[in-house]
Tab-separated table of C-alpha atoms and ligand atoms in Angstrom:
chain	number	residue	atom	x	y	z
A	1	MET	CA	37.882	161.679	94.752
A	2	SER	CA	41.266	159.954	94.479
A	3	PHE	CA	42.668	160.529	91.020
A	4	ASP	CA	46.230	159.961	89.911
A	5	LEU	CA	46.898	161.641	86.579
A	6	ASN	CA	50.340	160.051	86.322
A	7	SER	CA	48.912	156.550	86.390
A	8	LEU	CA	46.820	157.407	83.287
A	9	LEU	CA	49.730	158.960	81.416
A	10	ARG	CA	51.722	156.948	78.863
A	11	PRO	CA	55.048	156.128	80.573
A	12	HIS	CA	57.264	157.582	77.818
A	13	ILE	CA	55.346	160.883	77.997
A	14	ALA	CA	55.885	161.006	81.769
A	15	LYS	CA	59.632	160.687	81.120
A	16	LEU	CA	59.762	162.982	78.069
A	17	GLN	CA	62.197	165.874	77.994
A	18	PRO	CA	60.358	168.625	76.067
A	19	TYR	CA	61.927	170.845	73.411
A	20	THR	CA	63.422	173.967	74.890
A	21	SER	CA	64.639	177.150	73.239
A	22	ALA	CA	67.019	179.850	74.442
A	23	ARG	CA	63.953	181.970	75.101
A	24	ASP	CA	62.862	179.590	77.834
A	25	GLU	CA	66.150	180.541	79.500
A	26	TYR	CA	66.018	184.288	78.714
A	27	THR	CA	62.525	185.781	78.849
A	28	GLY	CA	63.452	189.487	78.601
A	29	LYS	CA	62.045	191.542	75.720
A	30	GLU	CA	65.219	193.624	75.118
A	31	GLY	CA	68.405	192.125	73.708
A	32	VAL	CA	70.356	191.090	70.641
A	33	PHE	CA	68.576	187.932	69.572
A	34	LEU	CA	70.924	185.641	67.688
A	35	ASP	CA	69.563	182.393	69.097
A	36	ALA	CA	66.763	181.232	66.790
A	37	ASN	CA	68.128	181.571	63.231
A	38	GLU	CA	65.529	184.182	62.322
A	39	ASN	CA	65.862	186.755	59.544
A	40	PRO	CA	67.225	189.927	61.219
A	41	PHE	CA	66.045	192.287	58.430
A	42	GLY	CA	62.300	191.824	58.888
A	43	SER	CA	59.723	190.194	56.629
A	44	ILE	CA	58.619	190.349	53.022
A	45	THR	CA	55.221	191.513	54.262
A	46	GLU	CA	54.359	195.026	55.405
A	47	GLN	CA	53.954	193.792	58.958
A	48	ASP	CA	56.962	192.021	60.447
A	49	PHE	CA	56.602	188.347	61.304
A	50	ASN	CA	60.313	187.476	61.443
A	51	ARG	CA	60.439	186.594	65.166
A	52	TYR	CA	59.041	183.365	66.632
A	53	PRO	CA	55.926	183.909	68.761
A	54	ASP	CA	55.576	183.333	72.506
A	55	PRO	CA	55.351	179.505	72.779
A	56	TYR	CA	53.148	179.715	75.896
A	57	GLN	CA	50.947	182.640	74.731
A	58	SER	CA	51.263	184.287	78.149
A	59	ALA	CA	49.679	187.670	77.362
A	60	LEU	CA	46.704	186.050	75.650
A	61	LYS	CA	46.163	183.556	78.467
A	62	GLU	CA	46.095	186.419	81.015
A	63	GLU	CA	43.124	187.943	79.162
A	64	ILE	CA	41.349	184.635	78.510
A	65	ALA	CA	41.717	183.766	82.208
A	66	LYS	CA	39.889	186.985	83.130
A	67	ILE	CA	36.871	186.374	80.916
A	68	LYS	CA	36.646	182.650	81.672
A	69	GLY	CA	37.161	182.862	85.447
A	70	VAL	CA	40.125	180.467	85.518
A	71	ARG	CA	43.848	180.862	86.219
A	72	PRO	CA	46.233	181.299	83.240
A	73	SER	CA	47.999	178.093	84.327
A	74	GLN	CA	44.720	176.197	83.783
A	75	ILE	CA	44.615	177.138	80.068
A	76	PHE	CA	46.040	175.299	77.072
A	77	LEU	CA	45.758	176.939	73.645
A	78	GLY	CA	45.747	174.790	70.525
A	79	ASN	CA	45.603	175.161	66.764
A	80	GLY	CA	41.843	174.702	67.020
A	81	SER	CA	40.216	172.363	69.551
A	82	ASP	CA	41.197	169.638	67.123
A	83	GLU	CA	44.828	169.955	68.242
A	84	ALA	CA	43.843	169.427	71.894
A	85	ILE	CA	41.846	166.308	70.933
A	86	ASP	CA	44.884	164.838	69.157
A	87	LEU	CA	47.300	165.714	71.975
A	88	LEU	CA	45.052	164.052	74.557
A	89	TYR	CA	45.191	160.759	72.659
A	90	ARG	CA	48.951	161.028	72.249
A	91	ALA	CA	49.483	161.757	75.948
A	92	PHE	CA	47.175	159.147	77.454
A	93	CYS	CA	46.287	156.356	75.002
A	94	ASN	CA	48.772	153.609	74.218
A	95	PRO	CA	48.052	152.520	70.621
A	96	GLY	CA	46.678	149.003	70.377
A	97	LYS	CA	46.089	148.835	74.134
A	98	ASP	CA	44.016	151.695	75.546
A	99	ASN	CA	40.527	152.765	74.518
A	100	VAL	CA	38.328	155.861	74.350
A	101	ILE	CA	34.576	156.020	74.991
A	102	LEU	CA	32.560	157.940	72.417
A	103	LEU	CA	28.851	158.714	72.500
A	104	PRO	CA	27.369	158.813	68.997
A	105	PRO	CA	25.958	160.767	67.343
A	106	THR	CA	28.665	163.302	68.141
A	107	TYR	CA	31.494	165.390	66.717
A	108	GLY	CA	33.439	163.346	64.171
A	109	MET	CA	37.007	164.300	65.069
A	110	TYR	CA	37.011	162.311	68.327
A	111	GLU	CA	36.724	159.162	66.199
A	112	VAL	CA	39.050	160.250	63.362
A	113	SER	CA	41.729	161.330	65.813
A	114	ALA	CA	41.405	158.024	67.728
A	115	ASN	CA	41.847	156.147	64.450
A	116	ILE	CA	44.886	158.235	63.475
A	117	ASN	CA	46.398	157.343	66.840
A	118	ASP	CA	45.392	153.647	66.606
A	119	VAL	CA	43.221	153.871	69.720
A	120	GLU	CA	40.325	151.449	70.221
A	121	ILE	CA	36.902	153.127	70.193
A	122	ARG	CA	34.065	151.951	72.419
A	123	LYS	CA	30.732	153.455	71.471
A	124	VAL	CA	27.754	153.951	73.755
A	125	ALA	CA	24.884	155.542	71.851
A	126	LEU	CA	22.979	158.523	73.173
A	127	THR	CA	19.267	157.964	73.871
A	128	PRO	CA	16.773	158.931	71.107
A	129	ASP	CA	16.469	162.364	72.739
A	130	PHE	CA	20.283	162.628	72.683
A	131	GLN	CA	20.965	162.218	76.393
A	132	LEU	CA	23.652	160.081	78.051
A	133	GLN	CA	23.266	156.494	79.252
A	134	PRO	CA	25.568	156.815	82.288
A	135	ASP	CA	25.274	153.210	83.520
A	136	GLN	CA	26.009	151.800	80.056
A	137	ILE	CA	28.982	154.152	79.745
A	138	LEU	CA	30.453	152.866	83.008
A	139	ALA	CA	29.709	149.268	81.956
A	140	ALA	CA	31.605	149.800	78.688
A	141	ALA	CA	34.677	151.149	80.499
A	142	ASP	CA	37.601	149.161	81.830
A	143	ALA	CA	41.038	149.973	83.270
A	144	ASN	CA	42.250	150.899	79.757
A	145	SER	CA	39.455	153.429	79.126
A	146	LYS	CA	41.569	156.557	79.318
A	147	ILE	CA	39.231	159.215	77.877
A	148	LEU	CA	35.486	159.851	77.641
A	149	PHE	CA	34.334	162.637	75.301
A	150	ILE	CA	31.033	164.368	76.082
A	151	CYS	CA	29.950	167.127	73.724
A	152	SER	CA	27.492	169.621	75.241
A	153	PRO	CA	25.747	171.279	73.500
A	154	ASN	CA	26.173	168.282	71.231
A	155	ASN	CA	27.010	168.350	67.549
A	156	PRO	CA	24.979	167.357	65.462
A	157	SER	CA	21.937	167.110	67.770
A	158	ALA	CA	22.230	170.700	69.170
A	159	ASN	CA	20.852	169.810	72.626
A	160	LYS	CA	22.563	170.295	75.952
A	161	VAL	CA	23.417	167.200	77.954
A	162	LYS	CA	21.919	166.866	81.459
A	163	ARG	CA	24.346	168.357	83.954
A	164	GLU	CA	23.623	165.771	86.648
A	165	ASP	CA	24.625	162.953	84.266
A	166	ILE	CA	27.976	164.623	83.545
A	167	LEU	CA	28.547	165.173	87.277
A	168	PHE	CA	27.718	161.510	87.956
A	169	LEU	CA	30.304	160.436	85.370
A	170	LEU	CA	32.881	162.884	86.741
A	171	GLU	CA	32.466	161.118	90.065
A	172	ASN	CA	32.504	157.577	88.707
A	173	PHE	CA	34.485	157.356	85.439
A	174	LYS	CA	38.098	156.444	86.196
A	175	GLY	CA	39.736	158.114	83.199
A	176	LEU	CA	39.770	161.667	81.875
A	177	LEU	CA	36.399	163.206	81.119
A	178	VAL	CA	36.409	165.817	78.350
A	179	VAL	CA	33.428	168.155	78.085
A	180	ASP	CA	33.517	169.786	74.640
A	181	GLU	CA	31.751	173.147	74.950
A	182	ALA	CA	32.384	174.463	71.423
A	183	TYR	CA	28.774	175.760	71.352
A	184	ILE	CA	28.399	176.827	75.001
A	185	ASP	CA	28.036	180.520	74.108
A	186	PHE	CA	24.686	179.770	72.453
A	187	SER	CA	23.318	177.950	75.513
A	188	ASP	CA	21.869	179.066	78.844
A	189	GLU	CA	23.911	176.313	80.513
A	190	PRO	CA	26.847	177.472	82.654
A	191	SER	CA	30.255	176.158	81.633
A	192	PHE	CA	31.830	173.190	83.411
A	193	THR	CA	34.919	175.364	84.009
A	194	THR	CA	33.292	176.137	87.388
A	195	GLU	CA	33.870	172.478	88.341
A	196	LEU	CA	37.599	172.351	87.520
A	197	ASP	CA	38.818	172.747	91.076
A	198	ARG	CA	36.486	169.948	92.226
A	199	PHE	CA	37.349	167.394	89.535
A	200	PRO	CA	41.008	166.762	88.617
A	201	ASN	CA	39.814	164.333	85.892
A	202	LEU	CA	37.908	167.088	84.021
A	203	LEU	CA	39.061	168.894	80.878
A	204	VAL	CA	36.765	171.482	79.275
A	205	MET	CA	37.245	172.472	75.632
A	206	GLN	CA	36.022	175.690	74.065
A	207	THR	CA	36.903	177.435	70.817
A	208	PHE	CA	37.173	180.847	69.179
A	209	SER	CA	35.769	179.305	65.968
A	210	LYS	CA	32.047	179.704	66.681
A	211	ALA	CA	30.651	182.620	68.719
A	212	TRP	CA	33.827	184.696	68.330
A	213	GLY	CA	33.750	184.343	64.549
A	214	LEU	CA	37.450	183.434	64.304
A	215	ALA	CA	37.350	179.965	62.717
A	216	SER	CA	40.069	180.855	60.228
A	217	LEU	CA	42.576	181.874	62.910
A	218	ARG	CA	42.455	178.354	64.452
A	219	LEU	CA	42.384	178.934	68.191
A	220	GLY	CA	40.976	176.357	70.576
A	221	MET	CA	41.056	176.397	74.368
A	222	ALA	CA	41.352	173.598	76.895
A	223	PHE	CA	40.808	174.239	80.607
A	224	ALA	CA	41.984	171.715	83.204
A	225	SER	CA	44.154	171.231	86.278
A	226	GLU	CA	47.624	172.795	86.126
A	227	GLU	CA	49.101	169.301	86.112
A	228	LEU	CA	47.148	168.265	83.016
A	229	ILE	CA	47.845	171.567	81.231
A	230	ARG	CA	51.566	171.080	81.878
A	231	ILE	CA	51.406	167.723	80.098
A	232	LEU	CA	49.714	169.213	77.010
A	233	ASN	CA	52.259	172.054	76.946
A	234	LYS	CA	55.086	169.565	77.172
A	235	ILE	CA	54.046	167.625	74.052
A	236	LYS	CA	52.622	170.360	71.790
A	237	PRO	CA	54.672	171.697	68.880
A	238	PRO	CA	56.614	174.609	70.431
A	239	TYR	CA	55.119	177.451	68.363
A	240	ASN	CA	51.632	176.040	67.763
A	241	ILE	CA	49.818	179.413	67.868
A	242	SER	CA	51.041	181.976	65.355
A	243	GLY	CA	51.977	185.493	66.439
A	244	LEU	CA	49.302	186.842	64.104
A	245	THR	CA	46.648	184.777	65.877
A	246	GLN	CA	47.903	185.719	69.342
A	247	ASP	CA	48.006	189.457	68.558
A	248	THR	CA	44.674	189.489	66.731
A	249	VAL	CA	42.787	187.657	69.474
A	250	LEU	CA	44.463	189.699	72.198
A	251	ALA	CA	43.129	192.863	70.557
A	252	ALA	CA	39.697	191.364	69.838
A	253	ILE	CA	39.123	189.991	73.318
A	254	LYS	CA	38.905	193.543	74.709
A	255	ASP	CA	35.643	193.935	72.780
A	256	LYS	CA	33.735	191.116	74.465
A	257	ALA	CA	30.600	193.276	74.165
A	258	LYS	CA	30.734	192.833	70.377
A	259	VAL	CA	30.802	189.043	70.771
A	260	ASP	CA	27.824	189.234	73.102
A	261	ARG	CA	25.941	191.279	70.504
A	262	MET	CA	26.761	188.746	67.772
A	263	ILE	CA	25.577	185.902	70.003
A	264	GLN	CA	22.278	187.736	70.590
A	265	ASP	CA	21.913	188.258	66.823
A	266	ILE	CA	22.545	184.567	66.143
A	267	LEU	CA	20.058	183.534	68.832
A	268	ALA	CA	17.440	185.861	67.338
A	269	GLU	CA	18.078	184.399	63.879
A	270	ARG	CA	17.870	180.872	65.321
A	271	GLU	CA	14.377	181.696	66.609
A	272	PHE	CA	13.397	183.233	63.266
A	273	LEU	CA	14.668	180.236	61.296
A	274	LYS	CA	13.011	177.761	63.660
A	275	GLY	CA	9.701	179.640	63.445
A	276	GLU	CA	9.774	179.742	59.641
A	277	LEU	CA	10.794	176.075	59.319
A	278	GLU	CA	7.920	175.099	61.629
A	279	LYS	CA	5.525	176.693	59.125
A	280	LEU	CA	6.725	174.405	56.317
A	281	PRO	CA	4.303	171.425	56.148
A	282	PHE	CA	7.008	168.920	55.147
A	283	VAL	CA	9.292	169.635	58.117
A	284	GLN	CA	8.756	166.697	60.487
A	285	ARG	CA	10.866	167.720	63.446
A	286	ILE	CA	13.184	170.460	64.618
A	287	HIS	CA	15.286	169.304	67.534
A	288	PRO	CA	15.627	171.774	70.456
A	289	SER	CA	18.793	173.810	69.949
A	290	HIS	CA	21.351	175.187	72.384
A	291	ALA	CA	23.787	175.796	69.533
A	292	ASN	CA	24.112	177.940	66.392
A	293	PHE	CA	22.515	175.270	64.208
A	294	LEU	CA	19.298	173.295	63.932
A	295	LEU	CA	18.907	169.566	63.340
A	296	VAL	CA	15.883	169.267	61.089
A	297	GLN	CA	14.071	166.111	59.982
A	298	ILE	CA	12.644	166.155	56.472
A	299	PRO	CA	11.393	163.261	54.276
A	300	ASN	CA	14.005	162.200	51.686
A	301	ALA	CA	16.716	164.272	53.334
A	302	ASN	CA	19.413	162.842	51.029
A	303	GLN	CA	17.533	164.058	47.966
A	304	VAL	CA	16.720	167.414	49.560
A	305	TYR	CA	20.406	167.855	50.411
A	306	ASP	CA	21.408	167.249	46.775
A	307	ASP	CA	18.663	169.513	45.478
A	308	LEU	CA	19.701	172.301	47.853
A	309	ILE	CA	23.239	172.064	46.478
A	310	GLU	CA	21.790	172.616	42.982
A	311	GLU	CA	20.358	175.833	44.426
A	312	LYS	CA	23.825	176.630	45.831
A	313	VAL	CA	22.597	176.290	49.416
A	314	ILE	CA	24.939	174.015	51.362
A	315	VAL	CA	23.806	172.371	54.587
A	316	ARG	CA	25.241	169.320	56.375
A	317	ASN	CA	23.685	165.990	55.508
A	318	ARG	CA	23.414	163.897	58.680
A	319	ALA	CA	20.837	161.448	57.251
A	320	LYS	CA	23.169	158.461	57.584
A	321	VAL	CA	24.241	159.271	61.134
A	322	LEU	CA	22.964	157.180	64.066
A	323	LEU	CA	19.646	158.527	65.482
A	324	CYS	CA	19.601	161.251	62.798
A	325	ALA	CA	17.683	159.492	59.991
A	326	ASP	CA	16.411	162.008	57.415
A	327	CYS	CA	18.092	164.865	59.262
A	328	LEU	CA	19.892	167.895	57.891
A	329	ARG	CA	22.045	170.084	60.127
A	330	ILE	CA	21.514	173.704	59.231
A	331	THR	CA	23.790	176.459	60.518
A	332	VAL	CA	21.986	179.648	61.523
A	333	GLY	CA	22.962	182.277	58.964
A	334	THR	CA	22.237	185.954	58.454
A	335	ARG	CA	18.622	186.934	57.719
A	336	GLU	CA	19.419	186.936	53.974
A	337	GLU	CA	21.050	183.514	54.149
A	338	ASN	CA	18.213	182.064	56.204
A	339	GLU	CA	15.667	183.443	53.751
A	340	ALA	CA	17.658	181.989	50.842
A	341	LEU	CA	17.603	178.587	52.557
A	342	LEU	CA	13.849	178.797	53.217
A	343	LYS	CA	13.150	179.824	49.621
A	344	ALA	CA	15.323	177.019	48.233
A	345	LEU	CA	13.720	174.451	50.558
A	346	SER	CA	10.221	175.435	49.486
A	347	LYS	CA	11.321	175.166	45.860
A	348	VAL	CA	12.963	171.716	46.073
A	349	VAL	CA	10.427	170.015	48.363
A	350	LYS	CA	7.179	169.640	46.471
B	1	PMP	N1	34.114	170.555	68.861
B	1	PMP	C1	32.938	170.538	68.239
B	1	PMP	C2	31.764	169.964	68.942
B	1	PMP	C3	32.812	171.056	66.951
B	1	PMP	O1	31.633	171.012	66.325
B	1	PMP	C4	33.948	171.604	66.311
B	1	PMP	C5	33.935	172.176	64.925
B	1	PMP	N2	32.906	171.926	64.118
B	1	PMP	C6	35.145	171.584	66.994
B	1	PMP	C7	35.203	171.067	68.279
B	1	PMP	C8	36.424	172.068	66.360
B	1	PMP	O2	36.663	173.349	66.659
B	1	PMP	P1	38.017	174.097	66.240
B	1	PMP	O3	37.650	174.963	65.100
B	1	PMP	O4	38.387	174.839	67.479
B	1	PMP	O5	39.035	173.037	65.877
């Protein structure tokens, strides 16, 4: 496929001179560092944080590359996936001119971030069973359609999107195609990272916020061609990932077996919760889930949502979202949390 990333890029970003520090020029670990106006005496905390962190997170990317089967140069790390979403708009979408294609119902930040960046949104709804409408997507696109976001497994519907539809769009959509795999660890679907070398217009997002249990650290990953990763690195804030986050994840990543165990526990709880919800006579529908949550249809979902809050059980009300009428999105919790939800549901729904 012929694909010219530079022709999609905003011209001023193509010309941009990025911020550089003395440590881009001197990468040695030993030395007298009087270049960055840091405090030479240490920190007020027990652990020292007085030195700026590695702006390109090289050690961490080496380890991530090994577990994800990509090259370190194909990885961008952001302050959550949300940072990568914002940077993509800023790199490729001229405000007031270019547009993005979104496929509702889907993750809300694609739309919010487009609005922050004054980027036109073109929406092509998913089908009632939350699959893509590839021909309508292509019909909605024009030369200014710079990005298409596909979320799989999708939030809030929890299903995986048909692989052949994504491949068809990778072959036919002229802009960048982002596959957001925030929930991929809970699915039997292989990641699209295996397709990176075939499709220069593909960017795959994943996150440490879900299966890895590190939402508070804010670490999102984007995988793409080296050329595209270079662009994101050029425009990101220089020290976007804290040293604490880099060091903590670097240590944690060695224990991938623990993550795999947690994923198995969550999947087992998902089955338990689904089975128990199915027994409740008022539950109308539980959508098939490839994620760590269930989309559940219940009569009077708005009222049930409010009543659950009274019981101090907080779920996500999706009742007003397209194709999700009367639906609540329920995160899979621990056994105790799931039982608390089930008890509260049985109490508030008469
Ligand atoms: N993508 C999807 C589909 C999500 O549901 C979320 C968070 N709810 C994110 C991305 C954001 O992840 P992060 O914490 O890495 O910003």
